[in-house]
Tab-separated table of C-alpha atoms and ligand atoms in Angstrom:
chain	number	residue	atom	x	y	z
A	1	MET	CA	-0.197	-0.052	-0.132
A	2	THR	CA	1.123	3.375	-0.978
A	3	ALA	CA	2.273	6.873	1.033
A	4	VAL	CA	-0.379	9.099	0.938
A	5	SER	CA	-0.810	11.390	-2.376
A	6	LEU	CA	1.026	14.670	-1.521
A	7	GLY	CA	-1.507	16.490	-3.957
A	8	LEU	CA	-4.140	16.151	-1.218
A	9	LEU	CA	-2.128	18.111	1.252
A	10	PRO	CA	-2.133	21.995	1.192
A	11	ASP	CA	0.037	23.995	-1.312
A	12	ASN	CA	2.895	24.805	1.111
A	13	ALA	CA	2.880	21.207	2.721
A	14	THR	CA	6.460	19.727	2.444
A	15	VAL	CA	8.778	16.888	3.609
A	16	ALA	CA	11.624	17.930	5.911
A	17	ALA	CA	14.844	16.154	5.503
A	18	ASP	CA	14.003	13.699	8.314
A	19	GLY	CA	10.596	12.656	6.736
A	20	SER	CA	8.441	14.664	8.908
A	21	LEU	CA	5.787	17.090	7.590
A	22	ASP	CA	5.912	21.174	7.404
A	23	VAL	CA	3.318	23.382	6.353
A	24	ALA	CA	4.354	26.979	5.189
A	25	GLY	CA	7.429	26.549	6.926
A	26	CYS	CA	6.038	25.087	10.008
A	27	ARG	CA	7.014	22.077	11.756
A	28	VAL	CA	3.365	20.117	12.472
A	29	ALA	CA	5.073	18.506	15.544
A	30	ASP	CA	5.815	21.949	16.802
A	31	LEU	CA	2.443	23.280	16.145
A	32	ALA	CA	0.788	20.176	17.946
A	33	ALA	CA	3.250	20.924	20.651
A	34	GLU	CA	2.461	24.570	20.893
A	35	PHE	CA	-1.592	24.413	20.229
A	36	GLY	CA	-2.248	21.068	21.279
A	37	THR	CA	-4.490	18.316	19.514
A	38	PRO	CA	-7.033	17.849	17.832
A	39	VAL	CA	-5.958	21.126	15.892
A	40	PHE	CA	-7.130	22.571	12.510
A	41	VAL	CA	-4.063	23.898	10.680
A	42	TYR	CA	-4.824	26.008	7.638
A	43	ASP	CA	-2.561	26.855	5.120
A	44	GLU	CA	-3.158	30.756	4.424
A	45	ALA	CA	-1.437	30.959	1.456
A	46	HIS	CA	-3.185	28.247	-0.164
A	47	LEU	CA	-6.707	29.811	1.008
A	48	ARG	CA	-5.526	33.071	-0.823
A	49	ALA	CA	-4.636	31.366	-3.692
A	50	ARG	CA	-7.890	29.554	-4.464
A	51	CYS	CA	-9.689	32.950	-3.805
A	52	ARG	CA	-7.424	34.578	-6.297
A	53	GLU	CA	-7.966	31.772	-8.704
A	54	ALA	CA	-11.677	32.195	-8.613
A	55	VAL	CA	-11.366	35.877	-8.771
A	56	GLY	CA	-9.595	35.366	-11.894
A	57	ALA	CA	-11.684	32.659	-13.423
A	58	PHE	CA	-14.996	34.601	-12.550
A	59	GLY	CA	-14.035	38.130	-12.064
A	60	ARG	CA	-14.104	40.597	-9.289
A	61	ASP	CA	-17.803	40.790	-6.980
A	62	ARG	CA	-18.809	37.817	-8.975
A	63	VAL	CA	-17.074	35.015	-6.402
A	64	ILE	CA	-19.487	34.897	-3.497
A	65	TYR	CA	-17.752	32.776	-0.678
A	66	ALA	CA	-20.236	30.179	0.760
A	67	THR	CA	-19.108	30.881	4.476
A	68	LYS	CA	-20.708	27.611	5.617
A	69	ALA	CA	-18.090	25.691	4.520
A	70	PHE	CA	-15.570	27.192	7.236
A	71	LEU	CA	-16.515	30.467	8.691
A	72	CYS	CA	-14.323	32.366	11.623
A	73	LYS	CA	-13.579	36.154	11.231
A	74	ALA	CA	-10.169	35.697	10.061
A	75	MET	CA	-11.518	33.664	7.187
A	76	ALA	CA	-14.365	36.253	6.519
A	77	ARG	CA	-11.953	39.051	6.445
A	78	LEU	CA	-9.265	36.943	4.333
A	79	ALA	CA	-11.708	36.215	1.575
A	80	TYR	CA	-12.910	39.794	1.668
A	81	ASP	CA	-9.561	40.939	1.074
A	82	GLU	CA	-8.842	38.942	-1.610
A	83	GLY	CA	-11.814	40.122	-3.459
A	84	LEU	CA	-14.751	37.657	-2.706
A	85	LEU	CA	-18.110	38.604	-1.442
A	86	LEU	CA	-19.688	36.715	1.306
A	87	ASP	CA	-22.578	34.019	1.031
A	88	VAL	CA	-24.018	33.762	4.561
A	89	ALA	CA	-27.024	31.240	5.227
A	90	SER	CA	-28.411	32.125	8.710
A	91	GLY	CA	-28.269	35.467	10.753
A	92	GLY	CA	-25.354	33.917	12.809
A	93	GLU	CA	-23.209	33.886	9.882
A	94	LEU	CA	-23.950	37.327	9.124
A	95	ALA	CA	-23.186	38.348	12.096
A	96	VAL	CA	-19.603	36.714	12.197
A	97	ALA	CA	-19.044	38.344	8.762
A	98	LEU	CA	-20.148	41.642	10.137
A	99	ALA	CA	-17.927	41.365	13.126
A	100	ALA	CA	-14.970	40.560	11.068
A	101	GLY	CA	-15.423	44.261	9.711
A	102	VAL	CA	-16.980	42.769	6.063
A	103	PRO	CA	-19.634	45.327	4.851
A	104	ALA	CA	-23.052	44.126	4.758
A	105	GLY	CA	-23.027	45.228	1.384
A	106	ALA	CA	-20.598	42.481	0.525
A	107	CYS	CA	-22.975	40.045	1.938
A	108	THR	CA	-25.612	37.940	0.352
A	109	LEU	CA	-28.407	36.364	2.569
A	110	HIS	CA	-29.682	32.744	1.800
A	111	GLY	CA	-31.789	30.250	3.741
A	112	ASN	CA	-34.855	28.189	3.031
A	113	ASN	CA	-36.474	29.316	6.292
A	114	LYS	CA	-35.100	32.868	7.109
A	115	SER	CA	-36.796	34.153	10.247
A	116	VAL	CA	-38.460	37.590	10.133
A	117	ALA	CA	-35.554	38.601	12.579
A	118	GLU	CA	-33.020	37.382	10.125
A	119	LEU	CA	-34.569	39.159	7.300
A	120	ARG	CA	-35.172	42.340	9.358
A	121	ALA	CA	-31.277	42.133	10.465
A	122	ALA	CA	-29.967	41.603	6.791
A	123	ILE	CA	-32.136	44.673	5.540
A	124	GLU	CA	-31.133	46.980	8.369
A	125	ALA	CA	-27.426	46.038	8.125
A	126	GLY	CA	-27.889	46.606	4.148
A	127	VAL	CA	-26.984	43.240	2.749
A	128	ARG	CA	-26.240	43.343	-1.043
A	129	HIS	CA	-28.715	40.782	-1.964
A	130	ILE	CA	-31.299	38.715	-0.460
A	131	VAL	CA	-32.112	35.243	-2.373
A	132	VAL	CA	-35.586	34.682	-1.600
A	133	ASP	CA	-36.479	30.788	-1.239
A	134	SER	CA	-40.238	30.719	-1.139
A	135	PHE	CA	-43.665	32.438	-1.378
A	136	ASP	CA	-43.861	32.482	2.307
A	137	GLU	CA	-40.510	34.457	2.569
A	138	LEU	CA	-41.738	36.837	-0.252
A	139	ASP	CA	-44.996	37.665	2.461
A	140	ARG	CA	-42.468	38.008	4.741
A	141	LEU	CA	-40.672	40.574	3.225
A	142	ASP	CA	-44.200	42.119	2.413
A	143	GLY	CA	-44.807	42.566	6.266
A	144	LEU	CA	-41.367	44.121	6.853
A	145	HIS	CA	-41.699	46.462	3.962
A	146	ALA	CA	-45.406	47.638	5.237
A	147	GLY	CA	-43.545	48.143	8.572
A	148	SER	CA	-40.361	50.106	7.468
A	149	GLY	CA	-40.878	50.594	3.569
A	150	ALA	CA	-37.586	48.982	3.087
A	151	THR	CA	-37.175	47.516	-0.640
A	152	PRO	CA	-34.076	44.964	-0.553
A	153	SER	CA	-32.670	43.874	-3.720
A	154	VAL	CA	-33.500	39.851	-4.043
A	155	LEU	CA	-32.177	37.130	-6.237
A	156	LEU	CA	-35.312	34.210	-6.431
A	157	ARG	CA	-33.674	30.743	-5.918
A	158	ILE	CA	-34.703	28.651	-8.854
A	159	THR	CA	-34.710	24.699	-8.557
A	160	PRO	CA	-34.003	23.854	-11.665
A	161	GLY	CA	-34.724	19.914	-11.871
A	162	VAL	CA	-31.238	18.970	-12.521
A	163	SER	CA	-29.976	16.282	-10.479
A	164	ALA	CA	-26.151	16.563	-9.262
A	165	HIS	CA	-24.432	12.947	-9.274
A	166	THR	CA	-23.495	13.387	-5.311
A	167	HIS	CA	-24.740	12.135	-1.904
A	168	GLU	CA	-28.624	12.547	-1.641
A	169	PHE	CA	-28.178	14.854	1.578
A	170	ILE	CA	-26.159	17.280	-0.502
A	171	ALA	CA	-28.180	17.348	-3.639
A	172	THR	CA	-30.230	20.087	-3.993
A	173	GLY	CA	-31.156	20.955	-7.746
A	174	GLN	CA	-33.759	18.252	-8.296
A	175	ASP	CA	-37.659	18.540	-8.086
A	176	ASP	CA	-38.009	16.867	-4.904
A	177	SER	CA	-36.414	19.605	-3.057
A	178	LYS	CA	-36.978	21.913	0.244
A	179	PHE	CA	-35.314	24.268	-1.804
A	180	GLY	CA	-36.348	27.449	-4.018
A	181	PHE	CA	-39.184	27.883	-6.676
A	182	ASN	CA	-39.355	24.862	-8.747
A	183	LEU	CA	-38.941	25.636	-12.331
A	184	GLY	CA	-41.099	22.403	-13.946
A	185	ASN	CA	-44.235	23.103	-12.307
A	186	GLY	CA	-44.526	26.845	-12.918
A	187	ASP	CA	-43.550	28.303	-9.394
A	188	ALA	CA	-40.540	29.917	-10.865
A	189	LEU	CA	-42.624	31.818	-13.367
A	190	ARG	CA	-45.050	32.918	-10.691
A	191	ALA	CA	-42.270	33.977	-8.301
A	192	VAL	CA	-40.764	36.289	-10.816
A	193	ASP	CA	-44.163	37.936	-11.336
A	194	ARG	CA	-44.872	38.214	-8.124
A	195	ALA	CA	-41.456	39.848	-7.395
A	196	ARG	CA	-41.402	42.039	-10.095
A	197	ARG	CA	-44.914	43.517	-9.334
A	198	SER	CA	-43.853	43.733	-5.760
A	199	ALA	CA	-43.178	47.066	-3.905
A	200	ALA	CA	-41.443	45.278	-1.328
A	201	VAL	CA	-38.434	44.005	-3.092
A	202	GLU	CA	-36.318	44.964	-5.908
A	203	LEU	CA	-35.546	41.807	-8.357
A	204	VAL	CA	-31.982	41.734	-9.693
A	205	GLY	CA	-31.556	38.529	-10.607
A	206	LEU	CA	-31.942	34.477	-10.526
A	207	HIS	CA	-30.080	32.055	-8.401
A	208	CYS	CA	-29.635	28.239	-8.472
A	209	HIS	CA	-27.263	25.676	-6.417
A	210	ILE	CA	-27.988	22.096	-7.826
A	211	GLY	CA	-25.689	20.518	-4.893
A	212	SER	CA	-22.171	20.096	-3.005
A	213	ASN	CA	-19.088	18.094	-3.984
A	214	VAL	CA	-20.014	17.653	-7.387
A	215	PHE	CA	-17.448	16.264	-9.540
A	216	ASP	CA	-18.402	16.227	-13.060
A	217	ALA	CA	-18.462	19.642	-14.982
A	218	SER	CA	-21.501	18.708	-17.099
A	219	SER	CA	-23.701	18.753	-14.387
A	220	PHE	CA	-23.151	22.368	-13.989
A	221	ALA	CA	-23.255	23.005	-17.842
A	222	LYS	CA	-26.401	21.314	-17.647
A	223	ALA	CA	-28.051	23.527	-14.859
A	224	ALA	CA	-26.678	26.285	-16.422
A	225	ALA	CA	-28.558	25.383	-19.791
A	226	VAL	CA	-31.804	25.154	-17.837
A	227	MET	CA	-31.287	28.582	-15.970
A	228	ALA	CA	-30.410	30.283	-19.305
A	229	ASP	CA	-33.239	29.164	-20.770
A	230	PHE	CA	-35.184	30.794	-18.216
A	231	ALA	CA	-33.081	33.903	-17.314
A	232	VAL	CA	-32.391	35.362	-21.063
A	233	PRO	CA	-35.686	36.439	-21.651
A	234	LEU	CA	-36.300	37.947	-18.230
A	235	ASP	CA	-32.995	39.839	-18.878
A	236	LEU	CA	-32.397	40.608	-14.981
A	237	PRO	CA	-28.805	41.815	-14.304
A	238	GLU	CA	-27.624	39.059	-12.009
A	239	LEU	CA	-27.479	34.858	-12.372
A	240	VAL	CA	-25.934	33.048	-9.701
A	241	LEU	CA	-25.064	29.567	-10.324
A	242	GLY	CA	-24.381	28.571	-6.869
A	243	GLY	CA	-21.138	26.612	-5.647
A	244	GLY	CA	-20.884	22.772	-5.462
A	245	LEU	CA	-17.378	22.107	-7.223
A	246	GLY	CA	-16.049	19.228	-5.814
A	247	VAL	CA	-12.413	18.140	-4.444
A	248	PRO	CA	-10.478	15.175	-4.031
A	249	TYR	CA	-10.648	13.880	-0.806
A	250	VAL	CA	-8.696	10.672	-1.421
A	251	GLY	CA	-5.807	9.131	-3.576
A	252	GLY	CA	-7.307	8.725	-7.351
A	253	GLU	CA	-10.147	11.007	-7.013
A	254	GLU	CA	-10.047	13.943	-9.409
A	255	ALA	CA	-12.093	17.230	-9.558
A	256	PRO	CA	-12.173	20.049	-11.869
A	257	THR	CA	-10.052	22.940	-10.655
A	258	ILE	CA	-11.616	26.373	-9.982
A	259	THR	CA	-10.491	27.506	-13.597
A	260	GLN	CA	-12.056	24.779	-15.359
A	261	TRP	CA	-15.046	25.039	-13.637
A	262	GLY	CA	-15.362	28.829	-14.638
A	263	ASN	CA	-14.614	28.043	-18.236
A	264	VAL	CA	-17.370	25.356	-18.404
A	265	LEU	CA	-19.620	27.929	-16.660
A	266	LEU	CA	-18.877	30.876	-18.653
A	267	ASP	CA	-18.454	29.323	-21.772
A	268	ALA	CA	-21.839	27.732	-21.371
A	269	CYS	CA	-23.547	30.934	-20.664
A	270	ALA	CA	-21.652	32.909	-23.201
A	271	ALA	CA	-23.039	30.320	-25.906
A	272	LEU	CA	-26.506	30.545	-24.293
A	273	GLY	CA	-26.654	34.308	-25.318
A	274	VAL	CA	-26.805	35.054	-21.137
A	275	ARG	CA	-25.974	38.840	-20.720
A	276	SER	CA	-26.375	39.107	-16.960
A	277	ASN	CA	-23.508	39.168	-14.488
A	278	VAL	CA	-22.584	35.670	-13.782
A	279	GLY	CA	-21.722	34.681	-10.261
A	280	VAL	CA	-20.885	31.536	-8.227
A	281	GLU	CA	-20.845	30.590	-4.592
A	282	PRO	CA	-18.059	28.170	-4.283
A	283	GLY	CA	-17.276	26.855	-0.306
A	284	ARG	CA	-15.702	23.599	-0.482
A	285	ALA	CA	-13.080	23.986	-3.167
A	286	ILE	CA	-11.883	27.385	-1.709
A	287	VAL	CA	-11.010	25.753	1.980
A	288	ALA	CA	-11.512	22.043	1.890
A	289	SER	CA	-7.536	21.243	0.727
A	290	ALA	CA	-6.034	24.067	2.701
A	291	ALA	CA	-6.395	22.326	6.112
A	292	MET	CA	-5.422	19.339	7.590
A	293	THR	CA	-6.690	18.181	11.373
A	294	ILE	CA	-3.846	16.815	13.396
A	295	TYR	CA	-4.680	14.253	16.009
A	296	THR	CA	-2.914	12.470	18.577
A	297	VAL	CA	-3.277	8.602	18.718
A	298	GLY	CA	-4.444	7.310	22.123
A	299	THR	CA	-5.028	3.761	21.839
A	300	VAL	CA	-4.237	0.969	19.506
A	301	LYS	CA	-6.689	-2.155	19.804
A	302	HIS	CA	-5.831	-5.255	17.856
A	303	ILE	CA	-8.527	-7.721	17.917
A	304	PRO	CA	-7.169	-10.837	16.067
A	305	ASP	CA	-8.795	-12.131	13.049
A	306	VAL	CA	-11.034	-9.060	13.317
A	307	ARG	CA	-9.583	-5.997	12.868
A	308	THR	CA	-7.414	-2.978	14.437
A	309	TYR	CA	-9.215	0.105	16.119
A	310	ILE	CA	-6.777	3.158	16.218
A	311	ALA	CA	-8.782	6.088	18.327
A	312	VAL	CA	-7.504	9.431	18.329
A	313	ASP	CA	-8.218	12.322	20.416
A	314	GLY	CA	-10.954	13.883	18.362
A	315	GLY	CA	-14.030	12.459	16.148
A	316	MET	CA	-17.261	12.768	14.947
A	317	SER	CA	-17.494	16.466	16.953
A	318	ASP	CA	-14.649	17.685	14.586
A	319	ASN	CA	-15.759	15.631	11.678
A	320	PRO	CA	-18.994	14.266	11.291
A	321	ARG	CA	-18.688	13.831	7.596
A	322	PRO	CA	-17.689	10.199	7.536
A	323	VAL	CA	-20.700	9.327	9.813
A	324	LEU	CA	-23.043	11.662	7.739
A	325	TYR	CA	-22.205	11.078	4.256
A	326	GLY	CA	-19.631	8.041	4.220
A	327	SER	CA	-17.273	10.348	3.275
A	328	GLY	CA	-13.566	9.089	2.614
A	329	TYR	CA	-10.408	10.468	4.281
A	330	GLU	CA	-6.675	9.650	4.196
A	331	SER	CA	-4.589	9.498	6.966
A	332	PHE	CA	-0.735	9.572	7.409
A	333	LEU	CA	2.085	10.267	10.470
A	334	PRO	CA	3.446	13.685	10.397
A	335	ARG	CA	6.545	12.050	11.317
A	336	ALA	CA	6.785	9.830	8.196
A	337	VAL	CA	4.783	11.410	5.105
A	338	THR	CA	6.088	9.311	2.811
A	339	ALA	CA	6.163	6.143	4.716
A	340	GLU	CA	4.245	3.213	3.083
A	341	ARG	CA	1.075	2.787	4.676
A	342	ASP	CA	0.907	-1.372	5.003
A	343	MET	CA	-1.772	-1.548	7.708
A	344	THR	CA	-5.399	-1.096	7.263
A	345	ALA	CA	-7.328	-0.118	10.616
A	346	ARG	CA	-10.523	1.523	11.577
A	347	LEU	CA	-9.770	5.247	12.709
A	348	VAL	CA	-12.235	5.919	15.512
A	349	GLY	CA	-12.790	8.885	17.784
A	350	LYS	CA	-13.365	9.407	21.437
A	351	HIS	CA	-17.232	9.647	21.436
A	352	CYS	CA	-19.510	6.988	23.134
A	353	GLU	CA	-20.694	5.224	20.148
A	354	SER	CA	-19.517	2.654	17.798
A	355	GLY	CA	-20.556	5.163	14.839
A	356	ASP	CA	-18.028	7.299	15.851
A	357	VAL	CA	-15.439	6.734	12.735
A	358	LEU	CA	-13.079	9.003	10.836
A	359	SER	CA	-12.097	6.357	8.160
A	360	PHE	CA	-13.370	3.064	7.873
A	361	ALA	CA	-10.219	1.348	6.218
A	362	ALA	CA	-7.683	3.627	7.200
A	363	LYS	CA	-4.145	3.051	5.355
A	364	LEU	CA	-1.309	3.599	8.091
A	365	PRO	CA	2.167	2.688	8.510
A	366	GLY	CA	2.290	-0.523	10.523
A	367	ASP	CA	4.215	1.137	13.361
A	368	VAL	CA	1.796	3.546	14.445
A	369	ALA	CA	1.527	3.532	17.755
A	370	VAL	CA	0.215	5.356	21.104
A	371	GLY	CA	1.398	9.186	20.937
A	372	ASP	CA	2.082	9.379	17.750
A	373	LEU	CA	0.583	12.704	15.716
A	374	LEU	CA	-1.850	11.450	12.972
A	375	ALA	CA	-2.868	13.903	10.215
A	376	MET	CA	-6.004	13.738	8.232
A	377	PRO	CA	-5.521	15.974	5.144
A	378	VAL	CA	-8.846	17.753	3.152
A	379	THR	CA	-10.599	18.698	6.317
A	380	GLY	CA	-11.006	22.509	5.379
A	381	ALA	CA	-14.671	22.597	4.496
A	382	TYR	CA	-17.475	21.485	6.460
A	383	GLY	CA	-15.438	20.183	9.540
A	384	HIS	CA	-14.783	22.903	12.008
A	385	SER	CA	-18.021	24.694	10.512
A	386	MET	CA	-19.982	21.203	11.275
A	387	GLY	CA	-18.439	20.528	14.417
A	388	SER	CA	-20.576	19.853	17.592
A	389	ASN	CA	-19.903	19.399	21.359
A	390	TYR	CA	-21.101	15.968	21.719
A	391	ASN	CA	-20.119	14.613	25.064
A	392	LYS	CA	-18.964	17.972	25.827
A	393	ILE	CA	-16.177	17.425	23.700
A	394	THR	CA	-14.343	21.003	23.593
A	395	ARG	CA	-14.058	22.033	19.973
A	396	PRO	CA	-10.590	22.145	18.319
A	397	PRO	CA	-8.507	25.437	17.865
A	398	VAL	CA	-7.714	27.041	14.153
A	399	VAL	CA	-4.605	27.669	13.162
A	400	PHE	CA	-3.522	29.766	10.010
A	401	VAL	CA	0.134	29.161	9.246
A	402	ARG	CA	2.197	31.156	6.753
A	403	ASP	CA	5.810	32.005	5.798
A	404	GLY	CA	6.981	30.188	9.232
A	405	ASP	CA	4.413	31.791	11.272
A	406	ALA	CA	1.749	30.195	12.970
A	407	ARG	CA	-1.356	32.442	14.143
A	408	LEU	CA	-4.119	31.120	16.474
A	409	VAL	CA	-7.526	32.424	15.121
A	410	VAL	CA	-10.099	30.724	17.017
A	411	ARG	CA	-8.896	29.217	20.059
A	412	ARG	CA	-9.688	25.727	21.555
A	413	GLU	CA	-13.050	25.875	23.641
A	414	THR	CA	-13.009	25.565	27.635
A	415	HIS	CA	-14.900	23.639	29.803
A	416	ASP	CA	-16.175	27.071	30.904
A	417	ASP	CA	-17.228	27.499	27.298
A	418	LEU	CA	-19.423	24.693	27.539
A	419	MET	CA	-21.322	25.967	30.242
A	420	ILE	CA	-21.479	29.847	28.865
A	421	THR	CA	-25.160	29.426	28.043
A	422	ASP	CA	-26.296	26.795	30.695
A	423	VAL	CA	-28.246	29.248	32.766
A	424	GLY	CA	-29.889	26.734	35.384
B	501	LLP	N1	-24.542	28.017	-2.484
B	501	LLP	C1	-25.651	27.574	-1.802
B	501	LLP	C2	-27.194	28.024	-2.074
B	501	LLP	C3	-25.264	26.143	-1.041
B	501	LLP	O1	-26.375	25.855	-0.443
B	501	LLP	C4	-24.011	25.973	-0.933
B	501	LLP	C5	-23.908	24.679	0.066
B	501	LLP	C6	-23.042	26.457	-1.578
B	501	LLP	C7	-23.085	27.783	-1.989
B	501	LLP	C8	-21.394	25.879	-1.298
B	501	LLP	O2	-21.578	24.479	-1.816
B	501	LLP	P1	-19.960	24.025	-1.935
B	501	LLP	O3	-19.313	24.723	-2.946
B	501	LLP	O4	-19.252	24.339	-0.627
B	501	LLP	O5	-20.252	22.690	-2.287
B	501	LLP	N2	-22.363	19.606	4.542
B	501	LLP	C9	-21.950	18.977	3.296
B	501	LLP	C10	-22.026	20.098	2.299
B	501	LLP	C11	-23.513	20.996	2.601
B	501	LLP	C12	-23.471	22.075	1.432
B	501	LLP	C13	-24.463	23.158	1.613
B	501	LLP	N3	-24.893	24.105	0.739
B	501	LLP	C14	-20.873	18.337	3.578
B	501	LLP	O6	-19.970	18.286	4.192
B	501	LLP	O7	-20.465	17.949	2.314
């Protein structure tokens, strides 16, 4: 069995002379010693490079970073500094973006069930766009207009009836979806008519998002074609085609680059006569492979003729994706990056259930031992952001590394943090 594929590691990961792992000039063993484990380590230059690639592919003010993938104040600032706008899918994500100093005018509010309070907060802050998801939301915006006279700029989220080839939990473009106005049954057209006649909103465009972790560029082209058919005659200024570009998680997987994705979408739109500004909302493709999670091995349990379990000091609370979606991840030892991984083990966390699995069949060097650091690459998207406090485990810190410097951007939670809302 082979060593981990170096292509899965952050751009600035390097192997030192002794075979150990550095990221952006920082020894991973030193980072673990300084910040403890588990810890999310992000290569800051990698994040910036992906932001720049996206702006290069689509243009300034055309790339709206989906903050749900990974959000903290440093990330919001970084994306905004690199010329991205921000997609916030709740009042909480908006609050973090604003606290980071990102102007509301650079934020788009999403959500299939926005509350009146979220809509009001977004309008009062002055967000750039609200992406309206339902007739009920149009009712709520009517109510807010009656109270304050506000007329937010809105896009309508259209469900194009295009199935993306991805896990069913993260496919959103098919007719049977909780999201958006269905194109097929006429709701989309009814929503456009209503929004155009409404004094409560200014309709500036259309939106779709067919799903997440999509590897096949033709799914995007198909959605663009369906949307273009609908959008061209309406001649609205904005057409946002969502996020969804997949990334390789394990050796052998391949996904289009952001640049290739841009070419597919923009070529399709040009060929279809789209005159609107074409925007996109990447999340995963910006952040996923910028980060690795570093754990410490705590137990190694061999069950003869059954399997070996290796337990680390995190688990489903810092990465629920293997349990939720059956997602695959690689793992390796930062002390021996290029070592052959000649044993197969089930990599598990420290939670009180057998479902707490990080990798069902992890390949690792046979000499893996208690106390070893273990690295899991491509954890930069939907890891920290989907973290929980199950079993009252404190969430790990986030460290940005760059040019030999390590900067703590989210500290590790403490036991006091766990009780901060517990007023009983
Ligand atoms: N725009 C909208 C409206 C979305 O709903 C999403 C993701 C994105 C953009 C960004 O998609 P991305 O480029 O990251 O694929 N928790 C799941 C992913 C859920 C994605 C939800 N929406 C996972 O861990 O795979």
